[in-house]
Short mmCIF file of C-alpha atoms in Angstrom, two decimals:
data_model
loop_
_atom_site.label_atom_id
_atom_site.label_comp_id
_atom_site.label_asym_id
_atom_site.label_seq_id
_atom_site.Cartn_x
_atom_site.Cartn_y
_atom_site.Cartn_z
CA MET A 1 19.04 -18.09 7.22
CA ASN A 2 22.20 -17.11 5.38
CA VAL A 3 22.22 -15.93 1.76
CA GLU A 4 25.34 -14.97 -0.13
CA LEU A 5 24.13 -12.74 -2.93
CA ALA A 6 26.58 -11.62 -5.59
CA LEU A 7 25.30 -8.51 -7.36
CA GLU A 8 26.61 -7.37 -10.73
CA CYS A 9 25.35 -4.43 -12.75
CA ALA A 10 25.82 -4.19 -16.50
CA PRO A 11 27.42 -0.99 -17.83
CA GLY A 12 24.95 1.88 -17.70
CA ILE A 13 22.77 0.25 -15.04
CA ALA A 14 22.71 2.00 -11.66
CA SER A 15 23.55 -0.18 -8.71
CA VAL A 16 21.02 -0.99 -6.02
CA GLU A 17 21.46 -1.84 -2.36
CA PRO A 18 22.37 -5.57 -2.18
CA ALA A 19 20.92 -5.86 1.35
CA ALA A 20 17.40 -5.21 0.01
CA LEU A 21 17.82 -8.00 -2.54
CA GLU A 22 19.19 -10.35 0.12
CA THR A 23 16.20 -9.60 2.36
CA ALA A 24 13.82 -10.47 -0.49
CA ALA A 25 15.74 -13.67 -1.25
CA ILE A 26 15.70 -14.75 2.40
CA ALA A 27 11.96 -14.08 2.63
CA ALA A 28 11.37 -16.18 -0.50
CA LEU A 29 13.44 -19.06 0.88
CA ARG A 30 11.63 -18.94 4.23
CA GLY A 31 8.25 -18.59 2.55
CA ALA A 32 8.98 -21.66 0.46
CA GLY A 33 9.88 -23.63 3.59
CA GLN A 34 13.58 -24.04 2.89
CA ASP A 35 15.93 -25.35 5.57
CA SER A 36 17.69 -22.55 7.45
CA GLU A 37 20.96 -24.44 7.96
CA PRO A 38 22.85 -24.24 4.65
CA VAL A 39 24.22 -21.11 3.06
CA TYR A 40 22.28 -20.26 -0.10
CA GLU A 41 24.27 -18.73 -2.93
CA ILE A 42 22.54 -16.58 -5.56
CA ALA A 43 24.01 -14.39 -8.29
CA VAL A 44 21.97 -11.41 -9.50
CA ARG A 45 22.85 -9.44 -12.62
CA LEU A 46 21.01 -6.21 -13.41
CA VAL A 47 20.97 -5.69 -17.17
CA ASP A 48 19.70 -3.42 -19.93
CA ALA A 49 16.97 -4.33 -22.41
CA ASP A 50 19.41 -5.47 -25.12
CA GLU A 51 21.12 -8.02 -22.88
CA SER A 52 17.79 -9.26 -21.54
CA ALA A 53 16.45 -9.70 -25.09
CA ARG A 54 19.59 -11.60 -26.17
CA LEU A 55 19.40 -13.98 -23.20
CA ASN A 56 15.63 -14.43 -23.46
CA GLY A 57 15.97 -15.15 -27.19
CA HIS A 58 18.82 -17.60 -26.69
CA TYR A 59 17.41 -19.56 -23.75
CA ARG A 60 13.64 -19.22 -24.21
CA ASP A 61 13.32 -18.46 -27.93
CA LYS A 62 11.57 -15.20 -27.04
CA PRO A 63 13.73 -12.39 -28.48
CA HIS A 64 12.43 -9.55 -26.34
CA ALA A 65 13.40 -8.09 -22.99
CA THR A 66 11.67 -9.57 -19.95
CA ASN A 67 11.60 -8.62 -16.28
CA VAL A 68 13.48 -11.58 -14.79
CA LEU A 69 15.18 -14.71 -16.07
CA SER A 70 16.21 -17.51 -13.74
CA PHE A 71 18.98 -20.01 -14.33
CA PRO A 72 18.89 -22.75 -11.66
CA ALA A 73 22.22 -24.30 -10.72
CA GLY A 74 20.87 -26.98 -8.41
CA ALA A 75 24.30 -27.65 -6.93
CA GLU A 76 24.62 -28.73 -3.33
CA LEU A 77 27.75 -29.10 -1.27
CA PRO A 78 28.00 -29.73 2.46
CA GLY A 79 26.52 -26.62 4.06
CA LEU A 80 26.07 -24.80 0.73
CA VAL A 81 23.24 -24.68 -1.81
CA VAL A 82 24.14 -22.93 -5.05
CA LEU A 83 20.67 -21.89 -6.21
CA GLY A 84 21.66 -20.20 -9.46
CA ASP A 85 21.48 -16.89 -11.26
CA LEU A 86 18.83 -14.23 -11.71
CA VAL A 87 19.04 -11.75 -14.58
CA ILE A 88 16.83 -8.73 -13.98
CA CYS A 89 16.17 -6.15 -16.67
CA MET A 90 16.00 -2.77 -14.98
CA PRO A 91 14.35 -0.87 -17.87
CA VAL A 92 11.52 -3.44 -17.88
CA ILE A 93 11.24 -3.26 -14.08
CA GLU A 94 11.02 0.54 -14.25
CA ARG A 95 8.43 0.48 -17.05
CA GLU A 96 6.28 -2.17 -15.34
CA ALA A 97 6.48 -0.40 -11.97
CA ASP A 98 5.26 2.81 -13.58
CA ALA A 99 2.45 1.06 -15.47
CA GLN A 100 1.37 -0.83 -12.33
CA HIS A 101 1.57 2.24 -10.07
CA LYS A 102 4.12 0.78 -7.67
CA SER A 103 7.61 1.76 -6.64
CA VAL A 104 10.61 0.43 -8.54
CA ASP A 105 11.98 -0.90 -5.23
CA ALA A 106 8.78 -2.87 -4.54
CA HIS A 107 8.70 -4.30 -8.06
CA LEU A 108 12.40 -5.20 -7.93
CA CYS A 109 11.79 -6.93 -4.59
CA HIS A 110 8.91 -8.86 -6.16
CA MET A 111 11.08 -9.95 -9.09
CA VAL A 112 13.75 -11.25 -6.70
CA VAL A 113 11.08 -13.21 -4.80
CA HIS A 114 9.60 -14.47 -8.09
CA GLY A 115 13.03 -15.42 -9.43
CA VAL A 116 14.12 -17.23 -6.27
CA LEU A 117 10.90 -19.26 -6.35
CA HIS A 118 11.75 -20.23 -9.94
CA LEU A 119 15.24 -21.28 -8.79
CA LEU A 120 13.52 -23.50 -6.21
CA GLY A 121 11.41 -25.16 -8.91
CA TYR A 122 8.17 -23.20 -8.76
CA ASP A 123 6.55 -22.31 -12.07
CA HIS A 124 3.43 -20.68 -13.47
CA ILE A 125 2.85 -22.47 -16.76
CA GLY A 126 -0.42 -24.13 -15.75
CA ASP A 127 -3.26 -22.44 -13.88
CA ASP A 128 -2.81 -24.53 -10.72
CA GLU A 129 0.94 -23.87 -10.67
CA ALA A 130 0.34 -20.16 -11.26
CA ASP A 131 -2.23 -19.98 -8.45
CA THR A 132 0.17 -21.70 -6.03
CA MET A 133 3.14 -19.55 -6.97
CA GLU A 134 1.20 -16.27 -6.96
CA ALA A 135 -0.35 -17.02 -3.55
CA LEU A 136 3.12 -17.68 -2.16
CA GLU A 137 4.45 -14.46 -3.72
CA ARG A 138 1.56 -12.47 -2.24
CA ARG A 139 2.23 -13.87 1.23
CA ILE A 140 5.99 -13.26 1.02
CA MET A 141 5.54 -9.71 -0.27
CA ALA A 142 3.05 -8.98 2.54
CA GLU A 143 5.59 -10.26 5.08
CA LEU A 144 8.09 -7.83 3.55
CA GLY A 145 5.59 -4.99 4.00
CA HIS A 146 4.61 -4.64 0.33
CA ASP A 147 1.19 -4.59 -1.30
CA ASP A 148 -0.18 -7.48 -3.34
CA PRO A 149 2.13 -7.53 -6.39
CA TYR A 150 -0.69 -8.74 -8.63
CA ARG A 151 -3.29 -6.22 -7.52
CA ALA A 152 -2.60 -3.73 -10.33
CA ARG A 153 -2.80 -6.48 -12.93
CA ALA A 154 -6.13 -7.69 -11.56
CA HIS A 155 -7.65 -4.25 -12.23
CA ASP A 156 -6.43 -3.95 -15.83
#
């Protein structure tokens, strides 16, 4: 499976290793049963809390920073699927990772998996949808060698 991941970091946000994000994206695509033939294109922007809050307010009418926003493109060309964009708020990722007693890398990986599933059309608005999506995320994260990403939340 081939993923072209374009990574951009907002000013003041430390860069991360793109290969780790690509690995998470590939695992999400495989876990969701996507065809291995086309090239999948994904853009990831790592942002601060202010940018996340602006985007979340504009697109979701929720004017606060959030961990990940997904913007599906849904464009297909011969041999290429442009999935869309993920906007990941690093201060939120860091805060959540600390609160959930997990590494920032593991939580960032989870947010890439979660975001890619959103780009593919998965959602968690209803209970059944949430159960399906979370089960898929758990399986994908386990395949990547990470603990259950929802375990900490279950013990709150």
